[in-house]
mmCIF file of C-alpha atoms in Angstrom:
data_model
loop_
_atom_site.group_PDB
_atom_site.id
_atom_site.type_symbol
_atom_site.label_atom_id
_atom_site.label_comp_id
_atom_site.label_asym_id
_atom_site.label_seq_id
_atom_site.Cartn_x
_atom_site.Cartn_y
_atom_site.Cartn_z
ATOM 1 C CA UNK A 1 16.961 2.135 5.020
ATOM 2 C CA UNK A 2 15.831 4.700 3.163
ATOM 3 C CA UNK A 3 18.227 3.930 0.804
ATOM 4 C CA UNK A 4 16.064 0.510 -0.069
ATOM 5 C CA UNK A 5 13.097 2.335 0.245
ATOM 6 C CA UNK A 6 14.157 5.074 -2.892
ATOM 7 C CA UNK A 7 15.154 1.938 -4.914
ATOM 8 C CA UNK A 8 12.115 -0.165 -4.292
ATOM 9 C CA UNK A 9 9.994 2.686 -4.653
ATOM 10 C CA UNK A 10 11.547 2.914 -8.152
ATOM 11 C CA UNK A 11 10.916 -0.476 -8.840
ATOM 12 C CA UNK A 12 7.763 -1.267 -8.481
ATOM 13 C CA UNK A 13 6.625 2.740 -9.997
ATOM 14 C CA UNK A 14 8.001 1.529 -13.673
ATOM 15 C CA UNK A 15 6.196 -1.313 -13.013
ATOM 16 C CA UNK A 16 2.887 0.473 -12.236
ATOM 17 C CA UNK A 17 3.628 2.134 -15.473
ATOM 18 C CA UNK A 18 4.585 -0.841 -17.805
ATOM 19 C CA UNK A 19 1.752 -2.116 -16.425
ATOM 20 C CA UNK A 20 -0.478 0.716 -17.964
ATOM 21 C CA UNK A 21 1.215 0.499 -21.066
ATOM 22 C CA UNK A 22 0.336 -3.048 -21.627
ATOM 23 C CA UNK A 23 -2.760 -2.315 -20.575
ATOM 24 C CA UNK A 24 -3.190 0.068 -23.096
ATOM 25 C CA UNK A 25 -1.988 -2.074 -26.305
ATOM 26 C CA UNK A 26 -4.584 -5.382 -25.161
ATOM 27 C CA UNK A 27 -7.359 -2.982 -23.860
ATOM 28 C CA UNK A 28 -9.750 -6.214 -24.507
ATOM 29 C CA UNK A 29 -8.174 -9.181 -22.283
ATOM 30 C CA UNK A 30 -6.743 -6.655 -19.272
ATOM 31 C CA UNK A 31 -10.739 -5.386 -19.032
ATOM 32 C CA UNK A 32 -11.611 -9.945 -19.111
ATOM 33 C CA UNK A 33 -8.499 -10.621 -16.797
ATOM 34 C CA UNK A 34 -9.512 -7.213 -14.150
ATOM 35 C CA UNK A 35 -13.064 -8.599 -14.040
ATOM 36 C CA UNK A 36 -11.985 -12.058 -13.173
ATOM 37 C CA UNK A 37 -10.044 -10.070 -9.644
ATOM 38 C CA UNK A 38 -12.359 -9.593 -7.064
ATOM 39 C CA UNK A 39 -12.890 -5.900 -5.874
ATOM 40 C CA UNK A 40 -13.641 -6.703 -1.931
ATOM 41 C CA UNK A 41 -11.107 -8.841 -1.076
ATOM 42 C CA UNK A 42 -8.788 -6.058 -2.826
ATOM 43 C CA UNK A 43 -10.640 -3.075 -0.728
ATOM 44 C CA UNK A 44 -10.387 -5.365 2.504
ATOM 45 C CA UNK A 45 -6.957 -5.972 1.636
ATOM 46 C CA UNK A 46 -6.493 -2.228 1.486
ATOM 47 C CA UNK A 47 -8.087 -1.387 5.304
ATOM 48 C CA UNK A 48 -5.911 -3.511 6.096
ATOM 49 C CA UNK A 49 -3.458 -2.565 5.823
ATOM 50 C CA UNK A 50 -4.354 0.893 6.433
ATOM 51 C CA UNK A 51 -5.402 -0.086 9.767
ATOM 52 C CA UNK A 52 -1.570 -2.081 9.784
ATOM 53 C CA UNK A 53 -0.343 1.722 8.938
ATOM 54 C CA UNK A 54 -2.260 3.114 11.910
ATOM 55 C CA UNK A 55 -1.346 0.328 14.629
ATOM 56 C CA UNK A 56 2.869 1.007 13.802
ATOM 57 C CA UNK A 57 2.625 4.734 13.857
ATOM 58 C CA UNK A 58 0.893 4.508 17.409
ATOM 59 C CA UNK A 59 3.188 2.051 18.224
ATOM 60 C CA UNK A 60 6.203 4.300 17.504
ATOM 61 C CA UNK A 61 4.485 7.178 19.246
ATOM 62 C CA UNK A 62 3.702 5.025 22.115
ATOM 63 C CA UNK A 63 7.896 3.992 22.407
ATOM 64 C CA UNK A 64 8.648 7.710 22.375
ATOM 65 C CA UNK A 65 6.555 8.341 25.657
ATOM 66 C CA UNK A 66 8.300 5.346 27.248
ATOM 67 C CA UNK A 67 5.832 2.686 26.883
ATOM 68 C CA UNK A 68 6.894 -0.595 26.078
ATOM 69 C CA UNK A 69 4.589 -2.559 26.519
ATOM 70 C CA UNK A 70 1.788 -0.354 24.675
ATOM 71 C CA UNK A 71 4.094 0.254 21.635
ATOM 72 C CA UNK A 72 4.477 -3.932 21.743
ATOM 73 C CA UNK A 73 0.853 -4.210 21.779
ATOM 74 C CA UNK A 74 -0.309 -1.556 18.751
ATOM 75 C CA UNK A 75 2.829 -3.207 16.954
ATOM 76 C CA UNK A 76 1.689 -6.731 17.056
ATOM 77 C CA UNK A 77 -1.557 -4.788 16.091
ATOM 78 C CA UNK A 78 -0.006 -4.226 12.858
ATOM 79 C CA UNK A 79 1.844 -7.368 12.319
ATOM 80 C CA UNK A 80 -1.863 -8.855 12.621
ATOM 81 C CA UNK A 81 -3.166 -6.591 9.944
ATOM 82 C CA UNK A 82 -0.579 -7.502 8.060
ATOM 83 C CA UNK A 83 -0.821 -11.541 8.245
ATOM 84 C CA UNK A 84 -4.237 -10.688 7.875
ATOM 85 C CA UNK A 85 -3.688 -9.441 4.409
ATOM 86 C CA UNK A 86 -1.219 -12.508 3.811
ATOM 87 C CA UNK A 87 -3.757 -14.908 4.496
ATOM 88 C CA UNK A 88 -6.891 -13.315 2.309
ATOM 89 C CA UNK A 89 -4.443 -13.184 -0.571
ATOM 90 C CA UNK A 90 -3.210 -16.687 -0.488
ATOM 91 C CA UNK A 91 -7.485 -17.368 -0.672
ATOM 92 C CA UNK A 92 -6.789 -15.157 -3.880
ATOM 93 C CA UNK A 93 -3.615 -16.865 -5.190
ATOM 94 C CA UNK A 94 -5.480 -20.557 -4.918
ATOM 95 C CA UNK A 95 -9.041 -19.321 -6.839
ATOM 96 C CA UNK A 96 -6.568 -17.990 -9.072
ATOM 97 C CA UNK A 97 -4.618 -21.278 -9.718
ATOM 98 C CA UNK A 98 -7.483 -23.037 -9.406
ATOM 99 C CA UNK A 99 -8.768 -21.177 -12.740
ATOM 100 C CA UNK A 100 -5.635 -22.054 -14.245
ATOM 101 C CA UNK A 101 -4.435 -18.123 -14.321
ATOM 102 C CA UNK A 102 -1.045 -18.851 -13.384
ATOM 103 C CA UNK A 103 2.312 -16.138 -14.468
ATOM 104 C CA UNK A 104 1.993 -17.828 -18.443
ATOM 105 C CA UNK A 105 -1.782 -17.533 -18.966
ATOM 106 C CA UNK A 106 -1.578 -14.101 -20.634
ATOM 107 C CA UNK A 107 -0.074 -10.957 -20.330
ATOM 108 C CA UNK A 108 -2.760 -9.292 -17.885
ATOM 109 C CA UNK A 109 -2.379 -12.418 -15.380
ATOM 110 C CA UNK A 110 1.555 -12.236 -16.416
ATOM 111 C CA UNK A 111 1.526 -8.715 -14.512
ATOM 112 C CA UNK A 112 -1.111 -9.555 -11.713
ATOM 113 C CA UNK A 113 1.120 -12.151 -10.545
ATOM 114 C CA UNK A 114 4.701 -10.606 -11.087
ATOM 115 C CA UNK A 115 3.061 -6.878 -9.078
ATOM 116 C CA UNK A 116 1.223 -9.036 -6.080
ATOM 117 C CA UNK A 117 3.988 -11.410 -6.091
ATOM 118 C CA UNK A 118 6.217 -8.888 -5.566
ATOM 119 C CA UNK A 119 4.650 -6.835 -3.104
ATOM 120 C CA UNK A 120 3.372 -9.339 -1.418
ATOM 121 C CA UNK A 121 7.103 -10.789 -0.909
ATOM 122 C CA UNK A 122 7.646 -7.549 0.945
ATOM 123 C CA UNK A 123 4.280 -7.607 3.112
ATOM 124 C CA UNK A 124 5.870 -10.955 4.202
ATOM 125 C CA UNK A 125 8.839 -9.156 5.141
ATOM 126 C CA UNK A 126 7.846 -6.255 7.002
ATOM 127 C CA UNK A 127 5.530 -8.838 8.793
ATOM 128 C CA UNK A 128 8.856 -10.426 10.008
ATOM 129 C CA UNK A 129 10.151 -7.368 11.447
ATOM 130 C CA UNK A 130 7.498 -6.083 12.973
ATOM 131 C CA UNK A 131 7.598 -9.596 14.686
ATOM 132 C CA UNK A 132 11.006 -9.266 15.770
ATOM 133 C CA UNK A 133 9.981 -5.695 16.936
ATOM 134 C CA UNK A 134 7.678 -6.847 18.879
ATOM 135 C CA UNK A 135 9.576 -9.486 20.895
ATOM 136 C CA UNK A 136 12.621 -7.005 21.142
ATOM 137 C CA UNK A 137 10.110 -3.810 22.506
ATOM 138 C CA UNK A 138 8.782 -6.682 24.990
ATOM 139 C CA UNK A 139 12.573 -7.035 26.319
ATOM 140 C CA UNK A 140 12.923 -3.499 27.160
ATOM 141 C CA UNK A 141 15.547 -3.022 24.400
ATOM 142 C CA UNK A 142 14.127 -0.051 23.328
ATOM 143 C CA UNK A 143 12.093 3.334 25.033
ATOM 144 C CA UNK A 144 12.089 6.502 24.907
ATOM 145 C CA UNK A 145 15.344 7.962 23.230
ATOM 146 C CA UNK A 146 15.678 4.829 21.417
ATOM 147 C CA UNK A 147 13.177 4.236 19.338
ATOM 148 C CA UNK A 148 15.533 4.380 15.506
ATOM 149 C CA UNK A 149 15.144 0.746 14.779
ATOM 150 C CA UNK A 150 10.837 0.750 15.336
ATOM 151 C CA UNK A 151 11.357 3.721 13.368
ATOM 152 C CA UNK A 152 13.112 2.316 10.444
ATOM 153 C CA UNK A 153 11.054 -1.234 10.537
ATOM 154 C CA UNK A 154 8.346 1.246 10.776
ATOM 155 C CA UNK A 155 8.567 3.559 7.000
ATOM 156 C CA UNK A 156 9.260 0.079 5.948
ATOM 157 C CA UNK A 157 5.621 -1.476 6.188
ATOM 158 C CA UNK A 158 4.328 2.203 5.261
ATOM 159 C CA UNK A 159 5.955 2.401 1.735
ATOM 160 C CA UNK A 160 4.794 -1.249 1.247
ATOM 161 C CA UNK A 161 1.198 0.612 2.075
ATOM 162 C CA UNK A 162 2.570 3.637 0.044
ATOM 163 C CA UNK A 163 3.064 1.417 -2.663
ATOM 164 C CA UNK A 164 -1.036 -0.915 -2.379
ATOM 165 C CA UNK A 165 -2.241 2.450 -2.427
ATOM 166 C CA UNK A 166 -1.653 2.791 -5.654
ATOM 167 C CA UNK A 167 -1.284 -0.316 -6.975
ATOM 168 C CA UNK A 168 -5.112 -1.153 -5.624
ATOM 169 C CA UNK A 169 -6.681 1.118 -7.682
ATOM 170 C CA UNK A 170 -4.494 0.550 -11.018
ATOM 171 C CA UNK A 171 -4.996 -3.662 -10.679
ATOM 172 C CA UNK A 172 -8.495 -4.011 -9.304
ATOM 173 C CA UNK A 173 -10.193 -0.853 -9.337
ATOM 174 C CA UNK A 174 -10.000 1.006 -12.758
ATOM 175 C CA UNK A 175 -11.030 -1.239 -15.165
ATOM 176 C CA UNK B 1 7.256 13.602 17.931
ATOM 177 C CA UNK B 2 4.669 16.401 16.377
ATOM 178 C CA UNK B 3 2.731 13.520 15.387
ATOM 179 C CA UNK B 4 -0.618 13.265 18.770
ATOM 180 C CA UNK B 5 -2.034 10.226 18.818
ATOM 181 C CA UNK B 6 -5.453 11.708 18.140
ATOM 182 C CA UNK B 7 -3.788 12.763 14.676
ATOM 183 C CA UNK B 8 -2.767 9.182 14.530
ATOM 184 C CA UNK B 9 -6.747 8.062 14.748
ATOM 185 C CA UNK B 10 -8.558 11.403 12.714
ATOM 186 C CA UNK B 11 -6.157 10.089 10.136
ATOM 187 C CA UNK B 12 -6.699 6.278 9.852
ATOM 188 C CA UNK B 13 -10.698 7.325 10.214
ATOM 189 C CA UNK B 14 -10.240 9.558 7.026
ATOM 190 C CA UNK B 15 -8.126 6.664 5.327
ATOM 191 C CA UNK B 16 -11.062 3.929 5.559
ATOM 192 C CA UNK B 17 -13.521 6.704 4.127
ATOM 193 C CA UNK B 18 -11.330 6.891 1.179
ATOM 194 C CA UNK B 19 -10.938 3.327 0.365
ATOM 195 C CA UNK B 20 -14.704 3.386 1.121
ATOM 196 C CA UNK B 21 -15.189 5.660 -1.512
ATOM 197 C CA UNK B 22 -12.729 4.237 -3.829
ATOM 198 C CA UNK B 23 -14.532 0.117 -3.238
ATOM 199 C CA UNK B 24 -17.854 2.362 -4.360
ATOM 200 C CA UNK B 25 -16.438 3.527 -7.697
ATOM 201 C CA UNK B 26 -15.438 0.501 -8.365
ATOM 202 C CA UNK B 27 -17.968 -1.111 -7.389
ATOM 203 C CA UNK B 28 -20.799 1.312 -9.360
ATOM 204 C CA UNK B 29 -19.709 0.092 -12.343
ATOM 205 C CA UNK B 30 -18.285 3.611 -13.181
ATOM 206 C CA UNK B 31 -14.664 2.937 -12.767
ATOM 207 C CA UNK B 32 -15.056 0.513 -15.376
ATOM 208 C CA UNK B 33 -16.588 3.195 -17.982
ATOM 209 C CA UNK B 34 -14.831 4.985 -20.841
ATOM 210 C CA UNK B 35 -15.132 7.912 -18.441
ATOM 211 C CA UNK B 36 -12.190 10.912 -17.719
ATOM 212 C CA UNK B 37 -13.520 11.329 -14.303
ATOM 213 C CA UNK B 38 -13.713 8.186 -11.995
ATOM 214 C CA UNK B 39 -10.311 7.782 -12.819
ATOM 215 C CA UNK B 40 -9.891 11.217 -11.346
ATOM 216 C CA UNK B 41 -11.245 10.654 -8.895
ATOM 217 C CA UNK B 42 -10.040 7.377 -7.776
ATOM 218 C CA UNK B 43 -6.285 8.791 -7.974
ATOM 219 C CA UNK B 44 -6.653 11.774 -6.382
ATOM 220 C CA UNK B 45 -7.841 9.708 -3.794
ATOM 221 C CA UNK B 46 -4.615 7.860 -3.402
ATOM 222 C CA UNK B 47 -2.618 11.178 -4.484
ATOM 223 C CA UNK B 48 -4.685 12.013 -0.062
ATOM 224 C CA UNK B 49 -4.081 8.522 1.392
ATOM 225 C CA UNK B 50 -0.525 8.747 -0.134
ATOM 226 C CA UNK B 51 0.147 12.252 1.312
ATOM 227 C CA UNK B 52 -0.936 10.700 4.368
ATOM 228 C CA UNK B 53 0.895 8.218 4.505
ATOM 229 C CA UNK B 54 3.769 10.293 3.009
ATOM 230 C CA UNK B 55 3.740 13.224 5.513
ATOM 231 C CA UNK B 56 2.377 11.764 8.592
ATOM 232 C CA UNK B 57 2.444 8.065 9.291
ATOM 233 C CA UNK B 58 6.092 7.997 7.292
ATOM 234 C CA UNK B 59 6.668 11.698 9.083
ATOM 235 C CA UNK B 60 8.280 13.214 6.011
ATOM 236 C CA UNK B 61 6.698 16.313 7.284
ATOM 237 C CA UNK B 62 9.774 16.903 9.744
ATOM 238 C CA UNK B 63 12.153 14.821 7.402
ATOM 239 C CA UNK B 64 14.656 16.080 5.776
ATOM 240 C CA UNK B 65 12.994 17.755 1.919
ATOM 241 C CA UNK B 66 14.853 15.706 -0.296
ATOM 242 C CA UNK B 67 13.057 12.634 0.924
ATOM 243 C CA UNK B 68 9.911 14.351 1.514
ATOM 244 C CA UNK B 69 10.278 15.292 -2.087
ATOM 245 C CA UNK B 70 11.371 12.017 -3.648
ATOM 246 C CA UNK B 71 8.480 10.883 -2.099
ATOM 247 C CA UNK B 72 5.552 13.417 -2.672
ATOM 248 C CA UNK B 73 6.960 13.593 -6.234
ATOM 249 C CA UNK B 74 7.187 9.682 -6.820
ATOM 250 C CA UNK B 75 3.706 9.588 -6.385
ATOM 251 C CA UNK B 76 2.494 12.508 -8.162
ATOM 252 C CA UNK B 77 4.305 11.517 -10.934
ATOM 253 C CA UNK B 78 3.532 7.160 -10.907
ATOM 254 C CA UNK B 79 0.151 8.809 -10.706
ATOM 255 C CA UNK B 80 0.110 11.596 -13.637
ATOM 256 C CA UNK B 81 1.311 9.279 -16.064
ATOM 257 C CA UNK B 82 -0.972 6.676 -15.079
ATOM 258 C CA UNK B 83 -3.959 9.244 -15.922
ATOM 259 C CA UNK B 84 -2.123 10.092 -19.235
ATOM 260 C CA UNK B 85 -1.677 6.579 -20.913
ATOM 261 C CA UNK B 86 -4.812 6.215 -19.073
ATOM 262 C CA UNK B 87 -6.204 8.910 -20.874
ATOM 263 C CA UNK B 88 -3.995 8.607 -24.082
ATOM 264 C CA UNK B 89 -3.784 5.534 -24.956
ATOM 265 C CA UNK B 90 -7.266 3.639 -23.362
#
């Protein structure tokens, strides 16, 4: 899993840098595109991912102490935060499409859809994996001393959060 | 195993606080002017948040040094290159 995480981080890192280069080439276009993004929704999404990370970390902590049900509840909280993020993003995408801003509109929107869309898919995969962890933890498949699989899913979730920590200021905040 | 639940709660509060600061800077309009410091502050907050996530939530503090160096190095490299590009080509 750490190998996958490493590859994902390198891929996203490269995309972030290409975004910054493209922004330097067409500053007015990027400024106008960024002005059309909702900063409040972006900040709310950041808070959701960070709260999800906290829940997932507490879930792993509880499992190590042998508190399986508490662990399942915390992990469910993490999955719920992820689901909230996905719902909020779907609303954002709906409005973007209603404005006629799709992948082929201009360079800014191509990057917007590529970066946030790729990230969205990673959050969706992480939510799915967390849901499986909740289900199997409730069935006592894991417990104190058997935490490797939930820890691996947690690491993937935290990576998705880490990527957003760079994506949010780059795309939404610094205009 | 070394991170206590109280520490995790404190980290969550710090992360939310840092996000509120980032949001306030964006909302103030400072982050959209041709100034160097708002971008530096926003990405310094990102570095701090990223380090907390990597070292404590991902537990890289206790992980093999190679992984810790990779993730922290990635974070530093991406932020330095983005800021460098912003301050040179715009």
